[in-house]
GROMACS .gro file of C-alpha atoms in nm:
model
  138
    1MET     CA    1  12.008  -9.996  -5.270
    2SER     CA    2  11.701 -10.004  -5.491
    3ASN     CA    3  11.464  -9.713  -5.519
    4ARG     CA    4  11.097  -9.681  -5.437
    5ILE     CA    5  10.839  -9.429  -5.550
    6ILE     CA    6  10.623  -9.285  -5.277
    7PHE     CA    7  10.324  -9.057  -5.323
    8THR     CA    8  10.015  -8.932  -5.149
    9ARG     CA    9   9.677  -9.046  -5.278
   10PRO     CA   10   9.377  -8.812  -5.294
   11ASP     CA   11   9.236  -8.981  -4.981
   12GLY     CA   12   9.549  -8.878  -4.788
   13GLY     CA   13   9.696  -9.226  -4.772
   14VAL     CA   14  10.044  -9.313  -4.891
   15SER     CA   15  10.122  -9.555  -5.173
   16ILE     CA   16  10.454  -9.709  -5.263
   17ILE     CA   17  10.566  -9.843  -5.597
   18ILE     CA   18  10.844 -10.100  -5.586
   19PRO     CA   19  10.968 -10.144  -5.941
   20ALA     CA   20  11.063 -10.492  -6.054
   21PRO     CA   21  11.440 -10.529  -6.097
   22GLU     CA   22  11.418 -10.503  -6.475
   23ILE     CA   23  11.204 -10.186  -6.464
   24SER     CA   24  11.374  -9.848  -6.449
   25ILE     CA   25  11.256  -9.576  -6.214
   26ALA     CA   26  11.176  -9.359  -6.517
   27ARG     CA   27  10.948  -9.633  -6.649
   28ALA     CA   28  10.792  -9.695  -6.305
   29LEU     CA   29  10.713  -9.325  -6.268
   30GLN     CA   30  10.475  -9.365  -6.560
   31ASP     CA   31  10.262  -9.588  -6.336
   32VAL     CA   32  10.201  -9.316  -6.078
   33PRO     CA   33   9.833  -9.218  -6.093
   34ALA     CA   34   9.759  -8.875  -6.238
   35ASP     CA   35   9.585  -8.766  -5.919
   36ALA     CA   36   9.885  -8.850  -5.697
   37SER     CA   37  10.065  -8.571  -5.515
   38ASN     CA   38  10.407  -8.539  -5.352
   39VAL     CA   39  10.564  -8.794  -5.586
   40GLU     CA   40  10.916  -8.873  -5.464
   41VAL     CA   41  11.183  -9.126  -5.554
   42VAL     CA   42  11.348  -9.254  -5.237
   43GLU     CA   43  11.592  -9.519  -5.128
   44ALA     CA   44  11.432  -9.844  -5.013
   45ASP     CA   45  11.536  -9.782  -4.652
   46ALA     CA   46  11.321  -9.467  -4.645
   47VAL     CA   47  11.019  -9.698  -4.628
   48PRO     CA   48  10.969  -9.828  -4.273
   49ALA     CA   49  11.010 -10.201  -4.229
   50ASP     CA   50  10.750 -10.205  -3.951
   51ARG     CA   51  10.403 -10.214  -4.104
   52THR     CA   52  10.205 -10.206  -3.777
   53PHE     CA   53  10.064  -9.863  -3.852
   54ARG     CA   54  10.095  -9.875  -4.232
   55GLU     CA   55   9.749  -9.726  -4.280
   56ALA     CA   56   9.854  -9.427  -4.066
   57TRP     CA   57  10.159  -9.334  -4.271
   58LYS     CA   58  10.181  -8.982  -4.400
   59GLN     CA   59  10.431  -8.834  -4.637
   60GLU     CA   60  10.665  -8.560  -4.525
   61GLY     CA   61  10.875  -8.482  -4.831
   62LYS     CA   62  11.096  -8.783  -4.894
   63ALA     CA   63  11.017  -8.932  -4.553
   64LEU     CA   64  10.728  -9.137  -4.423
   65ALA     CA   65  10.598  -9.069  -4.074
   66VAL     CA   66  10.316  -9.210  -3.867
   67ASP     CA   67  10.012  -8.992  -3.806
   68VAL     CA   68   9.964  -9.060  -3.434
   69PRO     CA   69   9.586  -8.996  -3.418
   70LYS     CA   70   9.534  -9.242  -3.705
   71ALA     CA   71   9.770  -9.489  -3.536
   72LYS     CA   72   9.560  -9.462  -3.220
   73ASP     CA   73   9.252  -9.554  -3.424
   74ILE     CA   74   9.437  -9.861  -3.553
   75ALA     CA   75   9.549  -9.948  -3.199
   76HIS     CA   76   9.187  -9.928  -3.081
   77VAL     CA   77   9.082 -10.173  -3.354
   78ILE     CA   78   9.359 -10.412  -3.249
   79ARG     CA   79   9.257 -10.369  -2.883
   80ARG     CA   80   8.895 -10.450  -2.962
   81ALA     CA   81   8.998 -10.762  -3.158
   82LYS     CA   82   9.213 -10.887  -2.870
   83ARG     CA   83   8.932 -10.818  -2.624
   84ALA     CA   84   8.688 -11.011  -2.846
   85GLU     CA   85   8.925 -11.309  -2.845
   86GLU     CA   86   8.929 -11.308  -2.466
   87PHE     CA   87   8.551 -11.266  -2.450
   88ALA     CA   88   8.474 -11.552  -2.692
   89PRO     CA   89   8.484 -11.853  -2.458
   90HIS     CA   90   8.285 -11.665  -2.192
   91ASP     CA   91   8.032 -11.538  -2.446
   92GLN     CA   92   7.960 -11.894  -2.550
   93VAL     CA   93   7.896 -12.002  -2.190
   94ILE     CA   94   7.658 -11.711  -2.140
   95SER     CA   95   7.476 -11.738  -2.473
   96LEU     CA   96   7.421 -12.113  -2.433
   97ARG     CA   97   7.329 -12.075  -2.064
   98LEU     CA   98   7.583 -12.337  -1.968
   99PRO     CA   99   7.685 -12.409  -1.608
  100GLY     CA  100   7.931 -12.148  -1.486
  101GLU     CA  101   7.741 -11.857  -1.635
  102GLU     CA  102   7.804 -11.637  -1.328
  103ALA     CA  103   8.180 -11.708  -1.336
  104ALA     CA  104   8.187 -11.635  -1.708
  105GLU     CA  105   8.018 -11.298  -1.652
  106ALA     CA  106   8.268 -11.219  -1.376
  107GLU     CA  107   8.549 -11.293  -1.621
  108ARG     CA  108   8.389 -11.066  -1.880
  109VAL     CA  109   8.374 -10.784  -1.623
  110ALA     CA  110   8.745 -10.831  -1.552
  111ILE     CA  111   8.826 -10.835  -1.925
  112ARG     CA  112   8.625 -10.514  -1.978
  113ALA     CA  113   8.817 -10.345  -1.695
  114LYS     CA  114   9.152 -10.462  -1.832
  115TYR     CA  115   9.080 -10.329  -2.180
  116ALA     CA  116   8.936 -10.002  -2.048
  117LEU     CA  117   9.278  -9.938  -1.896
  118VAL     CA  118   9.443 -10.033  -2.225
  119GLN     CA  119   9.219  -9.782  -2.402
  120ASP     CA  120   9.323  -9.513  -2.154
  121ASP     CA  121   9.688  -9.594  -2.225
  122ILE     CA  122   9.629  -9.575  -2.600
  123ASP     CA  123   9.455  -9.240  -2.563
  124ALA     CA  124   9.750  -9.105  -2.360
  125ALA     CA  125  10.022  -9.239  -2.595
  126GLU     CA  126  10.227  -8.979  -2.781
  127SER     CA  127  10.419  -9.194  -3.028
  128PRO     CA  128  10.387  -9.505  -3.243
  129ASP     CA  129  10.652  -9.673  -3.027
  130GLU     CA  130  10.440  -9.618  -2.715
  131LEU     CA  131  10.138  -9.760  -2.895
  132LYS     CA  132  10.330 -10.070  -3.001
  133LEU     CA  133  10.448 -10.127  -2.642
  134ILE     CA  134  10.090 -10.101  -2.516
  135LEU     CA  135   9.963 -10.348  -2.775
  136THR     CA  136  10.248 -10.588  -2.706
  137ALA     CA  137  10.164 -10.590  -2.336
  138VAL     CA  138   9.808 -10.719  -2.391
   0.00000   0.00000   0.00000
């Protein structure tokens, strides 16, 4: 298996260097920024294949884990985007004062209620897997 270089950036995020096949790890290590910390060479399978919460990864030695509070923030952004998609057709009816405005507002109320429950579920989640299940269900 090929190796990867993982390290923590000054902002707390994790970066990964995947050397090209013709580049040695020793050479690739020269590309690690001087302000990087926790520089580790790991097997490729140490890097999660699932990138859902990529921006919430944190480094724990040679392993990458998901910071659950950061993952919840990401889940909230995804939730808001999905809610906006559902709102869009109703927003247009309301903003243009088209016939069916009252029905559109009723739909918006139902959508708000649905996504308030999703937010409660996200807040109560304890793992990235729970968060992914919640997001998959909406």
